[in-house]
């Protein structure tokens, strides 16, 4: 899973969460299985994997049914049925129909249960094993509804189907005996010992059912204490598996048959049953609390997963943007730096030259003025106008040169500057 998350493969991540859910379910850790199924359900919102979505919905329904939360089970099964119908997955649809029939049967909606079971029987190319299982489920629904004759009718059909494995055959025959004992008749098959032997090292729910049937056979044989022992063992297994609905159901059947036999003092059994009902309420309250904690844990898992995916996406986008910036901006930046350095160098040289020129011409003007002042000091007057004119010409020429240098290095220089020449300079100036 860690490798998959690092690879950002959303389909693989969903498959792995689903796989974790399956494995936790088969080792009996329903809460852990539920957590990973719910995370899978959320992760599929970002994909279009309808097949896996239908499978997850079916598995969620089974867990909620085992927990006695049949209405939630029906909700997920209807979602799965819709998807499998779109995908034309006939075998998966058959499983959906059987499971939703079981859930309706658990809440005593027998008409709805019969409707979905008959959908399975109406499928083409169905296997005998699937048909027998459906007939057995129909029998169970009518047994719960008190129609024992119809229950026996469906079981008679189930037992005659071909290609049934030993476990299925023992289940159907023990159910047939259960109906007969309930009706006050003699059991036909008496498969108690064989059923216990084959289920002891197999699936725990099947072993619980075999123990329950053993308790019924003991009731028929008037061995009431042994019957209670087997019933308690069956309930212990079902409660440990969080299968509250089944535990309540078999206890009710046990008490009903005990009353019909009439020769058994029921006070201890009824008290025990009342204690069990109280225990069931406590367990159910604890179950709701555990589910609340589980939801929080799932939400945290989802938030962590989202954060990891978002962080990865942001990092990829940033890396991509950074690479584009490097490709585009590096040449631009290099050119910018080179051009700026050249411009700065040129400006520096220009300023240096301008300063030198200004300095040279300023010094020339000062020298000319110095000559003029010296003559004025020495001669006290300008007797020779030619010398005066000559000195003034030099000063004006140097001033014009300085003006041209300054104007050529000023950005705001006017293009219509009129340069004053010696010839235009009045003597008085």
Coordinates of C-alpha atoms in Angstrom, one line a residue, residues 127-286:
X127 CA -26.0 -23.4 -11.1
X128 CA -27.8 -26.0 -9.0
X129 CA -25.8 -25.0 -6.0
X130 CA -27.0 -21.4 -6.3
X131 CA -30.5 -22.5 -6.8
X132 CA -30.4 -24.8 -3.8
X133 CA -29.0 -22.0 -1.6
X134 CA -31.8 -19.6 -2.7
X135 CA -34.5 -22.2 -2.0
X136 CA -32.9 -22.7 1.5
X137 CA -33.1 -18.9 2.1
X138 CA -36.7 -18.9 1.0
X139 CA -37.4 -21.7 3.5
X140 CA -35.7 -19.7 6.3
X141 CA -37.8 -16.6 5.5
X142 CA -41.1 -18.6 5.7
X143 CA -39.9 -20.4 8.8
X144 CA -39.4 -17.0 10.5
X145 CA -42.9 -16.0 9.3
X146 CA -44.4 -19.1 10.9
X147 CA -45.3 -20.8 7.6
X148 CA -43.5 -24.1 8.4
X149 CA -45.2 -26.2 5.7
X150 CA -44.0 -23.8 3.0
X151 CA -40.6 -23.8 4.6
X152 CA -40.5 -27.6 4.3
X153 CA -41.7 -27.4 0.7
X154 CA -38.7 -25.2 -0.3
X155 CA -36.2 -27.4 1.7
X156 CA -37.5 -30.5 -0.1
X157 CA -36.6 -28.9 -3.4
X158 CA -33.2 -27.7 -2.1
X159 CA -32.1 -31.2 -0.9
X160 CA -32.8 -32.8 -4.3
X161 CA -30.5 -30.4 -6.3
X162 CA -27.4 -31.9 -7.8
X163 CA -23.7 -31.0 -7.2
X164 CA -24.2 -29.9 -3.6
X165 CA -21.2 -30.2 -1.3
X166 CA -21.4 -32.0 2.0
X167 CA -21.7 -28.8 4.1
X168 CA -24.6 -27.5 2.1
X169 CA -26.4 -30.8 2.2
X170 CA -26.0 -31.0 6.0
X171 CA -27.3 -27.5 6.4
X172 CA -30.4 -28.1 4.4
X173 CA -31.1 -31.5 6.1
X174 CA -30.6 -30.0 9.5
X175 CA -33.0 -27.1 8.6
X176 CA -35.5 -29.7 7.4
X177 CA -35.3 -31.5 10.8
X178 CA -35.7 -28.1 12.6
X179 CA -39.0 -27.6 10.8
X180 CA -40.2 -31.0 11.7
X181 CA -39.3 -30.7 15.4
X182 CA -41.0 -27.2 15.4
X183 CA -44.1 -28.9 14.1
X184 CA -43.8 -31.6 16.8
X185 CA -42.9 -34.3 14.3
X186 CA -40.0 -36.8 14.4
X187 CA -36.8 -35.6 12.6
X188 CA -36.0 -37.4 9.4
X189 CA -32.2 -37.0 9.0
X190 CA -30.7 -36.6 12.5
X191 CA -27.4 -35.2 11.1
X192 CA -26.3 -33.5 14.4
X193 CA -23.0 -35.4 14.9
X194 CA -21.9 -35.3 11.3
X195 CA -22.7 -31.6 11.0
X196 CA -20.7 -30.7 14.2
X197 CA -17.7 -32.8 13.0
X198 CA -17.4 -31.2 9.5
X199 CA -17.9 -27.6 10.8
X200 CA -15.7 -27.7 13.9
X201 CA -12.5 -26.6 12.1
X202 CA -14.2 -24.5 9.4
X203 CA -16.1 -21.2 9.3
X204 CA -17.2 -20.1 12.7
X205 CA -20.7 -19.1 11.7
X206 CA -21.3 -22.5 10.3
X207 CA -20.0 -24.1 13.5
X208 CA -22.4 -21.9 15.5
X209 CA -25.3 -23.1 13.4
X210 CA -24.3 -26.7 13.9
X211 CA -24.2 -26.1 17.7
X212 CA -27.6 -24.5 17.6
X213 CA -29.0 -27.5 15.6
X214 CA -27.4 -29.8 18.2
X215 CA -29.3 -27.9 20.9
X216 CA -32.5 -28.5 19.1
X217 CA -31.8 -32.2 18.7
X218 CA -31.1 -32.4 22.5
X219 CA -34.4 -30.6 23.2
X220 CA -36.2 -33.3 21.1
X221 CA -34.3 -36.0 23.1
X222 CA -35.4 -34.3 26.4
X223 CA -31.8 -33.6 27.3
X224 CA -32.5 -30.1 28.4
X225 CA -29.2 -29.2 30.2
X226 CA -27.2 -30.5 27.3
X227 CA -29.4 -28.4 25.0
X228 CA -28.6 -25.2 27.0
X229 CA -24.9 -26.0 26.8
X230 CA -24.9 -26.2 23.0
X231 CA -27.1 -23.1 22.7
X232 CA -24.7 -21.1 24.9
X233 CA -21.7 -22.2 22.8
X234 CA -23.5 -21.1 19.6
X235 CA -24.4 -17.7 21.1
X236 CA -20.9 -17.2 22.3
X237 CA -19.5 -17.6 18.8
X238 CA -22.1 -15.4 17.2
X239 CA -21.7 -12.6 19.8
X240 CA -17.9 -12.8 19.3
X241 CA -18.5 -12.3 15.6
X242 CA -20.8 -9.3 16.2
X243 CA -23.7 -11.3 14.6
X244 CA -26.3 -10.1 17.0
X245 CA -29.2 -10.7 14.7
X246 CA -28.5 -14.4 14.3
X247 CA -27.9 -14.9 18.1
X248 CA -31.2 -13.3 18.9
X249 CA -33.0 -15.4 16.3
X250 CA -31.7 -18.8 17.4
X251 CA -32.4 -18.0 21.1
X252 CA -36.0 -17.2 20.2
X253 CA -36.4 -20.4 18.2
X254 CA -34.9 -22.4 21.1
X255 CA -37.4 -21.0 23.6
X256 CA -40.4 -21.4 21.2
X257 CA -39.6 -25.1 20.7
X258 CA -39.1 -25.6 24.4
X259 CA -42.5 -24.2 25.1
X260 CA -44.1 -26.5 22.5
X261 CA -42.5 -29.6 24.1
X262 CA -44.2 -28.6 27.3
X263 CA -42.2 -30.9 29.7
X264 CA -39.4 -28.6 30.3
X265 CA -39.1 -26.1 33.1
X266 CA -38.4 -22.9 31.2
X267 CA -37.8 -20.5 34.1
X268 CA -34.0 -20.8 33.9
X269 CA -34.1 -20.5 30.1
X270 CA -36.3 -17.5 30.1
X271 CA -34.1 -15.8 32.7
X272 CA -31.1 -16.6 30.7
X273 CA -32.8 -15.3 27.6
X274 CA -33.7 -12.0 29.4
X275 CA -30.1 -11.7 30.5
X276 CA -29.0 -12.2 26.9
X277 CA -31.4 -9.5 25.6
X278 CA -29.9 -7.1 28.2
X279 CA -26.4 -8.1 27.1
X280 CA -27.4 -7.6 23.5
X281 CA -28.6 -4.0 24.3
X282 CA -25.3 -3.3 25.9
X283 CA -23.4 -4.8 23.0
X284 CA -25.4 -2.8 20.5
X285 CA -24.7 0.4 22.4
X286 CA -21.0 -0.4 22.4

